[in-house]
Amino acid sequence: MKIKLFILVLLFNGLLIASDWSFLDVSRIGAGQFIEKNPQNNGKDVVIIILDTGVDMGVPGLQKLPDGEVKVIDAQDFSGEGDVYFDKAEFGEENNEKFVSAPGNLKLYHYDKLTLQPVDSIFYIGVLHEDKFKNSVIPDINNNGKEDDDFGFIVFKSKEGWVAYIDLDGDGNLDDEQPVWNYKIKHQAIQFRGRDKKLNKNLATFAINIFPDEKRINFHYDGSSHGTHVAGIAAGYQLNGQKGLNGIAPGAKIISLKIGDCTLAGGATTTGSMLEAYEYGIEFAKKYDGPVVFNMSFGIGSEIEGQASMEFTLDEMLLENEKVLFCVSAGNEGPGISSVGLPAAANYVLSVGALNSKESARDVYGANIDQDKVFVFSSRGGELNKPDILTPGSASSTVPPFSTRENKWGTSMASPQATGAVALLMSAAYHDGLPLIGALFKKAIINSARPLKGYTILDQGAGVVFVPDAYQYYKKYIQRNEHKDFVYYRIETLSPMNEDNPARAAYWRLGNYLPDKHHKQAFKIKPEFRDSWNADQRNNFYRAFDLVADKSWIKLNKKSTYIKGEKPATVDVYFDQKQLDEPGLYTGKITAYRKEWSNKKMNKEFELWCTYVHPLFANEQNHYTLKSDLIKIKPGNVHRVFFDVPVRATSATIHLFTEGNKYANIRAYVFDPQGREIEQFSRLSSEYETQETIQLTGSQLEYGIYELDLYADFRSEEASYCTYLISFSGLEVSPNPINWLRMKNGENPRGTLSVFNYFDQPVLCQISGEISGWSKKTHVEDESEIYQQDFTVGSEVEKVEFQIELPADVFNLMTDFAINIKNYEGKILKADGLTYRKKKIVFIPPASGDYYLELIPAFASRDAQYWTATIDENYYLFSKANIIGSREYFYPKTRKQTSFYVDGTLPVPPSGFRLFGNVNLNSLDRYRFKVIVPVELDAELR
Ligand SMILES: [Ca+2]
Ligand SMILES: [Ca+2]
Ligand SMILES: [Ca+2]
């Protein structure tokens, strides 16, 4: 009977509801089916709080709820982007026309003709200069062809409260304008306008908030389209005016909390903006008599997994506010493992990875994949038991009118799917009179998720969300009173990869070593009690679990365990090395079920994740060369290769080859031992690039296990084939760096090198190089909100490269770190930001002249904003001085001296700078490698 009903529902859905709209897929997670069955549980009475770049409440799809009421009920800006300050106005009169004015030239006429007047005769006046938007994508906010309009406004306290009149058409008159209130009072969406009505199109929507105590008004808007897109996925209703084209929870209301400044790259957060937005949202949730869920499609890379300041704060907030739940995008730093971002690594948030569903792949991208895939970019777990789940990570959704990018992919698109799912569950629970517990919604979603075949837990967590099942689980949890006795679990275990910081999963990526019988790995499972529990409840807490490992190589010291009071349970494990002989990635988990119930997936309490990376080893037996057989990769799949960097290796070269006439459309990614991508774009194609080489040397090569990921584009029609060969060299060069040249009048500058070949193969190398230009290193210690460094580019300079590096523990305090290069008109010529603690930025100046570099750290909290960094600036000259060396054999285990000279004269660097360049040892044998030795010449050392 049940099976029949299920089929009927599916057919019914197919005919009538939004499941056909695969551009914004609401079927894959069962949201469409859920609403079809319970139309009142469509998110109604739930408020979704969106922390993003702002939400454009004027676009079709975000204007109203199914019952006709307004959808976006509040809009606040914590980024400071839309702040404008005002002052007390003066009064004047000209040709019998009254005006108020501000110091400077601004005059606003006809204040006396407004319907509302101040209770105390005091007007405040300010001006929004269009110039403020010069670094945004809409520098002409009223579309009149000019980018220097001024929009004056007045603010005063009327008998109905604080109100503003804004000269939206910039004509200096106020009597053609309407009174505007704080957005949440009357939900007024406003637009600036030119005076030619035909040009009043594609305008962004603004909302205001007045802060009289600070003499500040804020203009909230979405200048990037990211937040509007996210809002449409979570809760859009009749997108583009189309009946049936909805987001996941069309009945939910939205609050937009803007944390990203759209004039910074990627809409970066600013100091405190994320935290203040969460605090505002929590205050709202406390007062609101209904369910609240947060979405944050924001984040950066994790340097020390799960140990960032913002992550601790989010976990604390969830412990204190058990009604709510935060959904966070896992990050787009995949497909390497150990790449889940900050703050998605927070323990108690729901971290969401991105699914590429068959239907969306077909209808949005015209791709025919054989099954649902995890999107290649989706961040993966490692030291962390994250991501939690998957939801579709691509969509065509709402965007502001000025934007044409309605199609986007990213975990940013997946997170609002999960948020919408939570909203549906909360809406149903609320209408059914059930208690609302964020952690139990999370548990229901995770336990009912459906794993995707062919993927590890590090790729997908529990798998794909399925709302109808999640609701059955939630009801069951409430029925057995889990809302009264649930606890949070904090899992701690040692991770040697994480130095002295505890990890949340067993993660072994250290070559051959792994926990064995004699050196077991201890997991501690600590209960974290709800703030509302008293001492007795804490002391008397007792809970017992059955432990079940899903892989036979995971060996447990016990079959069950318990927690009593605050004392953690401990579980020791080791890995059976005999079963881990083949190189590759091994993942498995131990699931803990409540002892009093059956070992069904509904009763999962927590999981202990185990990972062992068995790399390929290069050594004398294989002549430090790793060679693959033919590899076949289906469209949308990733083939992972882990390789260990042998001791004494000074370069690693990855060669990729297509095979005969076989098809290939492959993108290669390389991740360092910490899971950070090495930025070297590499594509292998049977049509164009039939061979590719990736060189790792110098600072890009460290000891440890690298991950090479070969990804076949999901839009390909057929499988891709390739082979790889990875070769290492053991040429140790001294001095390193080269910091001295012999200078003699009438002779070329000369240098000498000593080379020792540690490996077992003779190599023939051509020595060459260049003096590229001049450079300077600056150590920054700063506390200001913006750090500025001026620089001058002469006509001899081709490009400037900045390398910015922060200590890991400093990076951990941040939510973003924006980087701008500006000219002295304040125009941003290059905008970027840190994903991890290091980044290289190349600036090609449009002309010689003066510029400045701006570093804008965004700290999680407003206290403790001290930071340090180093900045290397390298000026590359148009005319480089070539370094000429000889061709040399380097025999195994022997040292050899060789020399080189600079062809021509050395450039003269400005004072305070030194010359830089490099000497390369290019091997001439079949598998070319390159050892790069930096040259750094101080003026006095030449
Ligand atoms: Ca304009
Ligand atoms: Ca006007
Ligand atoms: Ca990592």
mmCIF file with all atom_site columns, C-alpha atoms and ligand atoms in Angstrom, residues 301-305 336-340 380-384 497-498 507 509 672-676 836, ligand 3:
data_model
loop_
_atom_site.group_PDB
_atom_site.id
_atom_site.type_symbol
_atom_site.label_atom_id
_atom_site.label_alt_id
_atom_site.label_comp_id
_atom_site.label_asym_id
_atom_site.label_entity_id
_atom_site.label_seq_id
_atom_site.pdbx_PDB_ins_code
_atom_site.Cartn_x
_atom_site.Cartn_y
_atom_site.Cartn_z
_atom_site.occupancy
_atom_site.B_iso_or_equiv
_atom_site.pdbx_formal_charge
_atom_site.auth_seq_id
_atom_site.auth_comp_id
_atom_site.auth_asym_id
_atom_site.auth_atom_id
_atom_site.pdbx_PDB_model_num
ATOM   1  C  CA . GLY A 1 301 ? 39.667 28.652 3.666  1.00 0.00 ? 301 GLY A CA 1
ATOM   2  C  CA . SER A 1 302 ? 40.544 26.873 6.916  1.00 0.00 ? 302 SER A CA 1
ATOM   3  C  CA . GLU A 1 303 ? 44.179 27.191 7.931  1.00 0.00 ? 303 GLU A CA 1
ATOM   4  C  CA . ILE A 1 304 ? 43.800 25.298 11.204 1.00 0.00 ? 304 ILE A CA 1
ATOM   5  C  CA . GLU A 1 305 ? 40.730 23.160 10.719 1.00 0.00 ? 305 GLU A CA 1
ATOM   6  C  CA . GLY A 1 336 ? 41.123 18.080 -2.485 1.00 0.00 ? 336 GLY A CA 1
ATOM   7  C  CA . ILE A 1 337 ? 40.437 16.563 0.915  1.00 0.00 ? 337 ILE A CA 1
ATOM   8  C  CA . SER A 1 338 ? 40.933 18.702 4.034  1.00 0.00 ? 338 SER A CA 1
ATOM   9  C  CA . SER A 1 339 ? 39.395 21.739 2.364  1.00 0.00 ? 339 SER A CA 1
ATOM   10 C  CA . VAL A 1 340 ? 36.226 22.549 4.334  1.00 0.00 ? 340 VAL A CA 1
ATOM   11 C  CA . ARG A 1 380 ? 35.881 18.125 1.370  1.00 0.00 ? 380 ARG A CA 1
ATOM   12 C  CA . GLY A 1 381 ? 36.486 16.917 4.918  1.00 0.00 ? 381 GLY A CA 1
ATOM   13 C  CA . GLY A 1 382 ? 39.641 15.383 6.381  1.00 0.00 ? 382 GLY A CA 1
ATOM   14 C  CA . GLU A 1 383 ? 40.564 16.337 9.958  1.00 0.00 ? 383 GLU A CA 1
ATOM   15 C  CA . LEU A 1 384 ? 36.920 17.345 10.286 1.00 0.00 ? 384 LEU A CA 1
ATOM   16 C  CA . MET A 1 497 ? 48.499 17.070 10.922 1.00 0.00 ? 497 MET A CA 1
ATOM   17 C  CA . ASN A 1 498 ? 46.948 19.687 13.170 1.00 0.00 ? 498 ASN A CA 1
ATOM   18 C  CA . TYR A 1 507 ? 43.077 11.590 9.754  1.00 0.00 ? 507 TYR A CA 1
ATOM   19 C  CA . ARG A 1 509 ? 48.214 11.424 5.891  1.00 0.00 ? 509 ARG A CA 1
ATOM   20 C  CA . ASP A 1 672 ? 49.461 20.638 -0.862 1.00 0.00 ? 672 ASP A CA 1
ATOM   21 C  CA . PRO A 1 673 ? 49.668 18.403 2.238  1.00 0.00 ? 673 PRO A CA 1
ATOM   22 C  CA . GLN A 1 674 ? 47.309 20.783 4.073  1.00 0.00 ? 674 GLN A CA 1
ATOM   23 C  CA . GLY A 1 675 ? 44.684 20.526 1.328  1.00 0.00 ? 675 GLY A CA 1
ATOM   24 C  CA . ARG A 1 676 ? 45.324 24.011 -0.089 1.00 0.00 ? 676 ARG A CA 1
ATOM   25 C  CA . TYR A 1 836 ? 44.143 31.034 2.618  1.00 0.00 ? 836 TYR A CA 1
HETATM 26 CA CA . CA  B 2 .   ? 43.249 21.754 5.307  1.00 0.00 ? 3   CA  B CA 1
#
